[in-house]
């Protein structure tokens, strides 16, 4: 299989440096003082309050890190609308990052497959006859036809509709699942000389099922999944473990919500990794009508009012690796108050088990999210419990997918209650999420104008007030609701990938977190459970 | 003669049912939601399954999601009432400013009638235009169970089969 691997790395590895040189017509800093007659407040004065235009030329974009000024908390709008930048993130970010492709419970039996995307590439998540998971590029090696256009199904072979090359997932027929198996007119057309073992579907070299969450990475040089995730894994654990703490005790409901939005994909990632600031205004209408588990008049997330209140759990956690969560591990958002007595009773017992189990393992109880695993997998491990992936289509278009998770052992009435709650909360029909798309779409649209593009976005919440964390290469923000520390880290990491820095450099840059050094002090102790006092 | 009588009765019933559905469409498009809620039975249930691309041989088993699986909508009247209340807050930004919507109901056919209930199938086309160039078409089949109540009808069960697997609209903030 070495040939297939080689062909993917070629494109991912080399083209980088030349682009950057060709297009470095002028960086943002070079041109910050030029041609800005329309400046309302002056520009480039070198003070920390540069609020004027950060004139970035529309063509000839330089390194993207010049557009992401995390020290000032200013980020150019170009990175949300520019074609060239979008091309670079497709080229240098998505094929080198670990991406979520699907859940193992979507392909439970040998031959099951689920169609997914990794950046701009269609892929198939498959399970072979030995029960192993594979991620295959869904594009024929002959002339590129998508060999499978079904969303899901079961088959031991994918036959290309164009000229009928067929690829087997059955490892007893071929050397490696996904290998080319059948070629029409092998003798007449190829004189039996076609080397089938070299022309199998391109296989993703790194596939990792983490408690059922299946991730893949195209880059053979990428670090293992655990290293890429770092201490952020605690949030993934809370997502993948059952509510009572049973390891990996979740499965997905069948059916993935898929919808198109006219927004840059990064708005979506940013929204879930730390933007709790938008809740009060964006979701005022659901709060007003009360869709939470507690029923009308109760808060949206339905936390128990007698346990300290919701916003105390909204301390941000930001990783140097780009991941971020809207909460911290030390504070647990309590399970909700339900209008139904049987739900209350069930969750009371589940939470008790969870508390005992996690404490016995030395684990803290918090870490429910919402959160984003860099770059484009967002999730929440509470109510709803859900995974979202923002697939990039163009700088101004994204396809959003949403999965819902449920405890494998949950009784029928709990499962049904949660399913209904998740649907009325999230997704394009969800009463809460409907309003998010309005914002992302029209924010993107109103940032495309020639004048608009001269003005950066503001990311200054909690700037310079990062607090040290016990977690590896992470900081916190003590702003319960407002705090853009996570977004700043996300975009810094985004720029490092998109500028095609090689893996050793990416690893070196993420080795230490310098942010908390300048912090305002008074750090929270991660080991203390805030709800106790 | 008896046969003719039966056909006329059926025709009148079908016409009555269609009239009910057209009036319902008007109420929705005129945003008279409180009146519209009155057309829904207390045990109303509304489902819009997901549609999937599957092999021909899998269509019967796999094309639509079902009970217990994820759907665009699967809810009762209480949730629909919450949605109406949400629209009335004036802060439901997905519909502020309000969208312009036309519900087209066509191909209305009486599938069966065991009064007081009737099964009706139709096609729907919901056109939404909002702000400037944001335009969506939601098209598909609908299956309704209606019940005669008082002098009029009520919708008891509604299932829509939307002809999209990836929703091309950014959201479903209007009633389909
Ligand atoms: S493109 Fe697939 S067989 Fe030719
Ligand atoms: Fe939101």
XYZ file of C-alpha atoms and ligand atoms in Angstrom:
714
model
C 0.000 0.000 0.000
C 2.979 2.329 -0.001
C 2.048 3.859 -3.334
C -1.303 5.103 -2.206
C 0.219 6.646 0.854
C 2.888 8.371 -1.182
C 0.510 9.975 -3.570
C -1.355 11.702 -0.780
C 1.686 12.981 0.995
C 3.122 14.491 -2.166
C 0.354 16.985 -2.474
C 0.195 17.703 1.206
C 3.868 18.219 1.737
C 5.521 20.198 -1.008
C 3.476 22.919 -2.651
C 3.610 25.120 0.441
C 6.683 27.260 0.346
C 6.237 28.345 -3.240
C 2.716 29.709 -2.640
C 3.842 31.792 0.240
C 6.662 33.332 -1.752
C 4.604 33.933 -4.890
C 1.839 35.717 -3.146
C 3.745 37.675 -0.557
C 3.043 40.922 -2.389
C 2.624 42.767 0.841
C 1.895 41.762 4.361
C -0.708 43.426 6.505
C 1.882 45.322 8.471
C 3.645 46.682 5.377
C 0.526 48.244 4.035
C -1.196 49.266 7.221
C -0.467 52.930 6.636
C -1.093 53.085 2.933
C -4.183 54.155 1.079
C -6.467 54.586 4.012
C -8.112 57.948 3.397
C -11.383 56.569 4.642
C -9.925 55.941 8.083
C -12.387 56.989 10.734
C -10.067 56.812 13.712
C -6.549 56.842 12.367
C -4.425 53.803 11.913
C -1.100 52.200 12.491
C -0.151 54.525 15.307
C 1.467 51.684 17.123
C -0.732 51.975 20.178
C -2.629 49.051 21.539
C -5.884 50.690 20.521
C -5.472 50.353 16.775
C -9.133 50.290 15.891
C -8.856 51.589 12.340
C -8.467 49.715 9.100
C -5.816 47.039 8.881
C -5.687 47.372 5.123
C -5.003 43.978 3.740
C -4.760 43.793 -0.026
C -7.417 41.564 -1.531
C -5.007 39.952 -3.879
C -1.504 38.876 -3.052
C -2.178 37.781 0.499
C 0.976 37.294 2.537
C 1.401 34.832 5.393
C -1.900 34.433 7.191
C -0.236 34.891 10.569
C 0.077 38.577 9.675
C -3.711 38.698 9.659
C -4.112 37.179 13.108
C -2.823 39.598 15.718
C -3.551 37.829 18.982
C -1.414 40.241 21.005
C -3.746 43.083 20.086
C -6.808 40.898 19.827
C -7.466 41.840 16.211
C -8.117 39.451 13.368
C -8.540 40.440 9.751
C -11.871 39.710 8.111
C -9.944 38.394 5.128
C -9.526 34.997 6.779
C -13.306 34.580 6.719
C -13.985 35.613 3.125
C -10.847 35.319 1.019
C -10.623 32.645 -1.703
C -6.858 32.335 -1.611
C -6.815 31.895 2.152
C -9.548 29.307 1.874
C -7.494 27.422 -0.686
C -4.540 27.440 1.674
C -6.516 26.121 4.612
C -7.859 23.299 2.462
C -4.323 22.505 1.373
C -2.369 22.866 4.594
C -4.789 22.556 7.485
C -7.396 19.902 6.753
C -5.089 17.194 5.334
C -2.742 17.556 8.316
C -5.190 17.790 11.218
C -7.025 14.998 13.003
C -10.634 15.181 11.826
C -13.779 13.516 13.119
C -15.275 11.266 10.423
C -18.056 9.399 12.208
C -18.995 7.162 15.101
C -18.148 3.475 15.310
C -21.769 2.653 16.153
C -22.757 3.926 12.693
C -20.945 0.966 11.170
C -21.578 -1.839 13.657
C -21.325 -4.860 11.318
C -18.741 -6.043 8.780
C -19.431 -4.374 5.441
C -21.180 -1.374 6.968
C -20.130 1.964 5.571
C -20.831 5.613 6.270
C -20.019 8.411 3.800
C -18.234 11.396 5.256
C -15.919 14.286 4.369
C -12.435 15.298 5.411
C -11.992 18.893 4.332
C -12.571 18.936 0.589
C -12.334 15.143 0.191
C -15.174 12.616 0.313
C -14.291 9.556 2.387
C -15.859 6.270 3.402
C -15.773 4.970 6.946
C -15.925 1.197 6.589
C -15.745 -1.896 8.747
C -14.063 -4.929 7.225
C -14.745 -8.628 7.756
C -12.400 -8.659 10.739
C -14.229 -5.790 12.380
C -11.473 -3.244 11.690
C -12.354 0.334 10.795
C -10.931 1.995 7.683
C -11.166 5.416 6.121
C -10.955 5.302 2.325
C -10.845 8.151 -0.153
C -14.113 7.971 -2.033
C -12.684 8.550 -5.492
C -11.915 5.958 -8.124
C -8.241 5.499 -8.998
C -9.106 5.228 -12.708
C -10.833 8.515 -13.493
C -11.904 9.808 -10.112
C -15.592 8.934 -9.992
C -17.050 8.816 -6.511
C -17.249 5.067 -6.093
C -20.026 5.353 -3.534
C -22.735 7.972 -3.453
C -24.844 6.373 -0.746
C -24.960 7.991 2.666
C -24.807 4.628 4.424
C -25.294 0.950 3.751
C -23.660 -2.423 3.802
C -21.449 -3.896 1.106
C -18.233 -5.850 0.793
C -17.283 -4.099 -2.408
C -17.567 -0.688 -4.020
C -18.041 -0.873 -7.761
C -17.342 2.295 -9.669
C -20.294 3.301 -11.874
C -18.041 4.767 -14.585
C -16.044 1.775 -15.904
C -16.726 -0.718 -13.108
C -13.432 -1.062 -11.329
C -14.366 -2.667 -8.061
C -12.723 -2.315 -4.680
C -13.146 -4.876 -1.945
C -13.460 -4.329 1.780
C -13.191 -8.056 2.345
C -9.670 -8.702 3.541
C -9.877 -12.368 2.564
C -10.162 -11.391 -1.118
C -7.569 -8.637 -1.222
C -4.405 -7.851 0.639
C -5.756 -4.730 2.297
C -9.416 -3.710 2.519
C -10.092 -1.097 -0.155
C -7.733 -2.731 -2.663
C -8.675 -2.984 -6.320
C -10.260 -6.365 -6.878
C -12.116 -6.421 -10.178
C -11.107 -4.744 -13.444
C -13.277 -5.271 -16.538
C -11.318 -6.628 -19.512
C -8.185 -7.106 -17.496
C -6.703 -9.132 -20.326
C -7.873 -7.156 -23.360
C -7.304 -3.721 -21.905
C -4.307 -4.251 -19.667
C -2.819 -7.443 -20.945
C -3.154 -8.643 -17.343
C -0.344 -6.285 -16.396
C -2.249 -3.784 -14.271
C -0.856 -4.011 -10.757
C -4.068 -4.170 -8.795
C -2.343 -3.927 -5.437
C -1.041 -0.476 -6.413
C -4.366 0.951 -7.485
C -6.592 0.433 -4.473
C -8.685 3.223 -3.008
C -6.416 5.668 -1.253
C -6.381 4.738 2.415
C -6.094 7.207 5.225
C -2.874 6.231 7.026
C -4.047 7.222 10.520
C -7.421 6.102 11.833
C -8.150 6.140 15.543
C -11.320 5.116 17.270
C -11.356 6.904 20.596
C -14.140 5.325 22.664
C -16.171 5.038 19.468
C -15.369 8.520 18.145
C -13.542 7.857 14.880
C -10.845 10.327 13.853
C -8.523 10.239 10.864
C -5.479 12.115 9.642
C -3.975 12.070 6.139
C -0.498 13.138 7.147
C 1.965 10.301 7.875
C 4.080 12.819 9.842
C 1.254 13.872 12.116
C 1.642 13.065 15.804
C -0.569 10.350 17.275
C -4.104 11.331 18.148
C -3.434 11.404 21.901
C -0.629 13.889 21.439
C -2.732 16.068 19.139
C -5.547 16.133 21.668
C -3.476 16.587 24.829
C -5.314 17.176 28.084
C -8.360 18.226 26.118
C -9.191 14.510 26.093
C -11.131 14.994 29.353
C -13.836 16.749 27.361
C -13.881 13.993 24.774
C -14.190 11.480 27.610
C -17.250 13.218 28.948
C -18.717 13.148 25.467
C -17.990 9.481 24.808
C -18.534 8.058 28.301
C -22.037 7.420 29.584
C -23.629 9.902 31.970
C -22.965 7.492 34.836
C -19.266 7.417 33.929
C -19.221 4.074 32.082
C -16.282 4.295 29.736
C -17.285 4.648 26.083
C -20.867 3.808 27.025
C -22.504 5.875 24.307
C -23.872 5.335 20.831
C -25.320 7.687 18.237
C -28.951 7.914 17.305
C -29.366 6.929 13.683
C -29.632 9.934 11.374
C -27.178 12.785 10.864
C -28.579 16.275 10.345
C -26.871 17.851 7.336
C -27.410 21.376 6.143
C -25.788 24.176 4.162
C -25.080 27.613 5.482
C -23.641 30.682 3.783
C -21.016 31.210 6.400
C -17.322 30.631 6.791
C -16.743 27.376 8.703
C -14.625 29.078 11.367
C -17.602 30.993 12.735
C -19.046 27.631 13.693
C -15.914 26.318 15.425
C -15.455 29.605 17.238
C -19.060 29.693 18.379
C -18.768 26.412 20.259
C -15.263 26.663 21.602
C -15.887 29.625 23.794
C -18.544 32.055 22.652
C -20.901 32.034 25.600
C -21.129 35.806 25.127
C -23.735 35.453 22.365
C -26.223 33.419 24.386
C -28.079 36.210 26.103
C -28.887 38.144 22.937
C -28.941 35.444 20.275
C -30.986 32.995 22.290
C -33.182 35.469 24.140
C -36.273 34.074 22.441
C -35.823 30.471 23.608
C -34.938 31.662 27.057
C -38.155 33.692 27.047
C -40.371 30.792 26.064
C -38.466 28.218 28.117
C -37.518 25.123 26.159
C -35.258 23.699 28.861
C -35.752 20.332 30.576
C -37.365 22.074 33.525
C -40.144 23.408 31.318
C -41.521 26.892 30.864
C -40.092 29.556 33.098
C -36.937 27.512 33.701
C -33.619 28.278 32.112
C -32.619 26.922 28.758
C -29.959 24.529 29.963
C -32.102 23.575 32.867
C -29.409 23.428 35.502
C -30.596 22.980 39.029
C -31.062 26.401 40.495
C -30.142 25.188 43.955
C -26.621 24.221 42.952
C -24.838 27.438 42.328
C -26.069 28.670 38.981
C -24.974 28.141 35.486
C -22.523 30.902 34.731
C -20.110 29.787 37.438
C -19.334 26.822 35.265
C -18.554 28.942 32.285
C -14.912 29.543 33.054
C -13.088 29.104 29.731
C -10.326 26.598 29.093
C -8.032 27.259 26.176
C -5.328 24.962 24.856
C -2.181 26.028 23.040
C -3.053 23.259 20.580
C -6.082 25.247 19.433
C -8.787 23.300 21.250
C -11.077 25.154 23.602
C -13.954 24.568 25.954
C -16.542 26.922 27.351
C -16.102 25.523 30.842
C -13.512 23.942 33.087
C -13.052 20.571 34.684
C -13.235 21.866 38.224
C -16.800 22.969 38.045
C -19.547 20.650 37.100
C -22.696 22.057 35.592
C -25.252 20.062 37.572
C -27.604 17.747 35.743
C -30.870 19.472 34.878
C -34.047 19.772 36.768
C -36.683 17.890 34.799
C -40.376 18.547 34.753
C -40.898 14.778 34.776
C -40.385 12.942 38.057
C -39.139 9.728 36.432
C -36.439 11.659 34.577
C -35.341 13.310 37.798
C -35.166 10.011 39.550
C -33.176 8.390 36.764
C -30.607 11.149 36.499
C -30.242 11.426 40.245
C -29.104 7.820 40.423
C -26.955 8.092 37.319
C -25.189 11.169 38.658
C -24.519 9.528 41.949
C -22.809 6.646 40.190
C -20.895 9.082 38.053
C -19.664 11.037 41.045
C -18.455 7.922 42.837
C -16.846 6.466 39.765
C -15.050 9.576 38.601
C -13.821 10.512 42.049
C -12.463 6.994 42.518
C -10.462 7.538 39.326
C -9.248 10.907 40.562
C -11.237 12.640 37.862
C -13.035 15.927 38.243
C -16.672 16.134 37.347
C -16.741 19.099 34.989
C -15.906 19.416 31.317
C -19.177 19.251 29.541
C -18.489 21.942 26.964
C -19.549 23.221 24.546
C -16.114 22.697 23.126
C -14.224 22.507 19.843
C -11.522 20.040 18.959
C -9.273 21.917 16.555
C -10.136 22.570 13.806
C -13.760 21.751 13.066
C -15.307 19.231 15.456
C -17.515 20.866 18.043
C -19.511 19.090 20.694
C -21.302 19.295 23.975
C -21.508 16.505 26.507
C -24.630 17.598 28.349
C -28.148 18.495 27.316
C -28.060 18.192 24.359
C -25.182 15.760 23.926
C -24.119 16.218 20.385
C -21.293 16.382 17.856
C -21.093 18.964 15.106
C -18.668 19.096 12.207
C -18.338 22.177 9.990
C -17.261 20.951 6.549
C -15.722 23.740 4.466
C -17.252 24.229 1.017
C -16.033 27.696 0.040
C -14.896 30.722 2.032
C -18.519 31.667 2.430
C -20.269 28.301 2.444
C -20.215 25.433 4.918
C -22.009 22.116 5.277
C -22.834 21.436 8.889
C -23.402 17.914 10.240
C -24.871 17.094 13.617
C -24.940 13.756 15.424
C -26.713 13.073 18.725
C -25.376 10.671 21.334
C -27.174 8.644 23.936
C -26.152 6.233 26.664
C -26.257 2.705 25.339
C -27.922 1.510 28.542
C -30.452 4.307 28.873
C -34.009 3.035 29.405
C -36.508 3.667 26.611
C -38.275 6.594 28.229
C -35.010 8.425 28.866
C -33.788 7.796 25.346
C -37.030 9.085 23.864
C -37.117 12.146 26.107
C -33.554 13.055 25.169
C -34.121 12.464 21.469
C -37.056 14.837 21.435
C -35.240 17.443 23.484
C -32.162 17.307 21.266
C -34.237 17.776 18.120
C -36.164 20.758 19.448
C -32.953 22.322 20.731
C -30.285 21.796 18.076
C -29.906 21.446 14.341
C -31.536 23.615 11.678
C -35.005 22.968 13.072
C -33.864 23.374 16.672
C -35.373 26.372 18.383
C -31.975 27.418 19.709
C -29.686 26.709 16.804
C -31.944 28.375 14.199
C -30.800 31.742 15.427
C -27.108 30.867 15.325
C -27.211 30.330 11.568
C -28.804 33.726 11.072
C -25.796 35.291 12.768
C -23.098 33.263 11.045
C -24.582 33.816 7.580
C -25.185 37.528 7.835
C -21.900 38.144 9.674
C -20.136 36.496 6.741
C -22.142 38.454 4.181
C -21.585 41.827 5.848
C -17.850 41.164 6.075
C -17.345 40.745 2.341
C -17.567 44.397 1.381
C -14.475 46.187 0.194
C -14.648 48.699 3.013
C -15.750 46.159 5.613
C -12.715 44.040 4.827
C -10.375 46.846 5.873
C -11.562 46.591 9.464
C -10.505 43.742 11.704
C -12.763 41.877 14.119
C -12.285 42.535 17.800
C -11.067 39.684 20.049
C -10.018 41.663 23.108
C -12.146 40.125 25.837
C -9.928 39.152 28.745
C -6.781 40.054 26.825
C -3.708 39.667 29.034
C -5.753 38.173 31.866
C -5.182 34.505 31.137
C -4.815 32.363 34.232
C -2.535 29.378 34.662
C -4.036 25.925 34.572
C -3.044 22.569 36.006
C -3.782 21.126 32.604
C -0.910 20.754 30.183
C -0.469 23.770 27.895
C -3.754 25.347 28.816
C -4.973 28.540 30.389
C -8.262 29.702 31.817
C -10.248 32.838 31.622
C -11.983 33.949 34.756
C -14.632 35.771 32.751
C -17.614 33.602 33.381
C -19.507 34.601 30.254
C -17.283 36.905 28.228
C -13.776 35.868 27.336
C -12.206 35.418 23.925
C -9.079 33.649 25.081
C -10.148 30.433 23.348
C -10.753 32.132 20.035
C -7.361 33.817 20.106
C -5.633 30.469 20.656
C -7.722 28.822 17.963
C -6.812 31.417 15.322
C -3.166 31.410 16.296
C -3.075 27.653 15.761
C -5.111 27.998 12.585
C -2.516 30.420 11.166
C 0.360 28.080 12.051
C -1.261 25.257 10.077
C -2.492 27.403 7.222
C 0.951 28.939 6.744
C 2.160 25.372 6.159
C 4.632 25.290 9.022
C 6.149 21.801 9.046
C 5.200 19.378 11.832
C 8.408 19.768 13.852
C 7.739 23.497 13.967
C 4.066 22.999 14.794
C 5.088 20.699 17.628
C 7.757 23.082 18.907
C 5.390 26.057 18.935
C 2.797 24.142 20.916
C 5.295 22.756 23.411
C 4.854 25.558 25.895
C 2.081 27.955 26.700
C 3.407 31.428 27.396
C 0.028 33.034 27.901
C -0.537 32.633 31.593
C 2.779 34.269 32.510
C 1.321 37.698 31.876
C -1.870 36.687 33.629
C -3.588 38.818 36.223
C -3.041 36.274 38.984
C -5.612 34.823 41.326
C -5.667 31.583 39.369
C -8.374 29.089 40.104
C -7.317 25.802 41.511
C -8.368 23.077 39.196
C -8.432 20.587 42.024
C -11.113 22.426 43.920
C -14.697 21.771 43.177
C -16.359 25.153 42.982
C -19.829 23.891 43.565
C -18.872 22.778 47.056
C -18.612 26.143 48.685
C -77.753 5.702 -8.802
C -76.329 4.644 -5.413
C -72.865 4.533 -6.930
C -73.217 8.013 -8.298
C -74.370 9.240 -4.908
C -71.286 7.757 -3.288
C -68.979 9.387 -5.812
C -70.566 12.762 -5.227
C -70.235 12.373 -1.479
C -66.611 11.492 -1.831
C -66.014 14.439 -4.142
C -67.632 16.805 -1.661
C -65.584 15.382 1.178
C -62.389 15.716 -0.765
C -63.262 19.275 -1.671
C -64.032 20.067 1.965
C -60.726 18.634 3.087
C -58.806 20.538 0.416
C -60.532 23.735 1.438
C -59.425 23.120 5.003
C -55.803 22.646 3.916
C -55.878 25.813 1.778
C -57.268 27.825 4.677
C -54.520 26.437 6.858
C -51.923 27.571 4.311
C -53.397 31.052 4.367
C -53.247 31.290 8.131
C -49.584 30.318 8.098
C -48.662 32.720 5.316
C -50.571 35.534 7.023
C -48.771 34.663 10.262
C -52.031 34.121 12.126
C -50.385 31.437 14.238
C -52.766 31.511 17.186
C -55.671 30.788 14.830
C -53.591 28.129 13.159
C -52.931 26.331 16.463
C -56.699 25.971 16.740
C -56.589 23.759 13.636
C -54.322 21.245 15.383
C -55.772 18.521 17.586
C -54.553 18.245 21.161
C -52.937 14.899 20.283
C -51.291 16.404 17.193
C -47.984 14.900 16.171
C -45.742 16.276 13.510
C -42.805 14.382 11.951
C -40.345 15.175 9.211
C -37.946 12.243 8.758
C -34.484 12.599 7.276
C -34.130 11.299 3.736
C -31.019 9.386 2.810
C -29.243 8.286 -0.320
C -29.380 4.499 -0.181
C -29.307 1.620 -2.647
C -32.498 0.808 -4.482
C -32.819 -2.431 -2.543
C -32.452 -0.548 0.774
C -35.063 2.107 0.064
C -37.863 0.497 2.016
C -35.692 -0.086 5.082
C -33.307 2.789 5.085
C -34.413 5.755 3.019
C -36.248 7.553 5.808
C -35.407 7.795 9.469
C -38.180 6.620 11.768
C -39.578 6.639 15.260
C -36.732 6.633 17.742
C -34.248 8.067 15.223
C -33.164 11.584 14.353
C -35.601 13.571 12.227
C -35.867 17.211 11.228
C -38.951 17.387 13.442
C -40.783 14.849 15.586
C -42.948 16.603 18.107
C -46.366 17.226 19.626
C -48.565 20.248 19.937
C -46.863 21.545 23.054
C -43.593 22.060 21.194
C -45.390 23.654 18.263
C -46.961 26.090 20.723
C -43.497 26.929 22.026
C -42.380 27.640 18.475
C -45.299 29.993 17.982
C -44.481 31.721 21.261
C -40.877 32.055 20.126
C -41.940 33.812 16.904
C -44.006 36.228 18.985
C -41.068 37.346 21.135
C -39.769 39.668 18.435
C -36.283 38.385 19.264
C -36.293 35.201 17.228
C -33.646 36.494 14.852
C -34.024 33.674 12.328
C -37.426 35.216 11.582
C -36.674 38.861 12.377
C -37.253 40.617 10.086
C -40.013 38.202 9.184
C -39.682 36.048 6.089
C -42.143 36.122 3.238
C -43.655 32.675 2.899
C -46.070 30.962 0.516
C -47.371 27.492 1.238
C -48.589 25.772 -1.909
C -50.693 22.680 -1.267
C -51.534 20.601 -4.287
C -52.374 17.081 -5.532
C -54.799 16.771 -2.622
C -56.199 13.267 -2.518
C -58.432 11.512 -0.045
C -56.689 8.256 0.769
C -59.363 6.904 3.038
C -62.203 8.188 5.128
C -63.533 6.473 8.197
C -65.360 9.336 9.704
C -64.722 11.161 11.864
C -61.170 10.648 10.537
C -59.733 10.960 7.058
C -56.309 10.240 5.586
C -55.179 12.784 3.029
C -52.099 12.943 0.875
C -50.820 16.016 -0.904
C -47.682 17.706 -2.189
C -46.323 20.800 -0.549
C -44.130 23.570 -1.836
C -43.029 26.116 0.717
C -41.309 29.175 -0.710
C -39.458 31.418 1.695
C -37.780 34.678 0.863
C -36.076 36.691 3.544
C -34.192 39.966 3.794
C -32.963 40.209 0.186
C -31.681 37.264 -1.765
C -32.194 34.469 0.727
C -34.626 32.155 -1.032
C -35.559 28.605 -0.128
C -37.819 26.014 -1.699
C -38.979 23.158 0.475
C -40.796 20.599 -1.611
C -42.141 17.140 -0.944
C -45.033 14.872 -0.056
C -47.253 15.152 2.926
C -49.529 12.703 4.628
C -52.164 14.081 7.019
C -54.696 12.449 9.238
C -57.593 14.809 9.854
C -60.400 14.530 12.354
C -63.790 16.121 12.229
C -64.296 18.166 15.374
C -67.170 20.544 15.905
C -68.147 21.901 12.539
C -64.637 21.759 11.124
C -61.555 19.589 10.791
C -58.383 19.299 12.843
C -54.982 17.897 11.956
C -54.113 14.906 14.111
C -51.003 13.467 12.498
C -48.784 15.013 9.885
C -45.755 13.448 8.231
C -43.707 15.280 5.632
C -41.217 13.724 3.267
C -38.954 16.565 2.279
C -37.201 16.026 -1.056
C -33.712 16.904 0.207
C -31.078 14.849 1.971
C -28.813 17.793 2.725
C -31.038 20.686 3.693
C -30.147 23.502 1.324
C -31.795 26.099 3.561
C -29.838 27.380 6.552
C -32.683 26.481 8.881
C -36.293 25.400 9.222
C -37.648 28.350 11.146
C -40.936 28.462 9.234
C -43.656 25.853 9.614
C -43.524 23.528 6.638
S -13.583 6.088 -13.189
Fe -13.912 4.383 -11.946
S -13.663 2.743 -13.322
Fe -13.241 4.431 -14.534
Fe -25.749 29.759 19.964
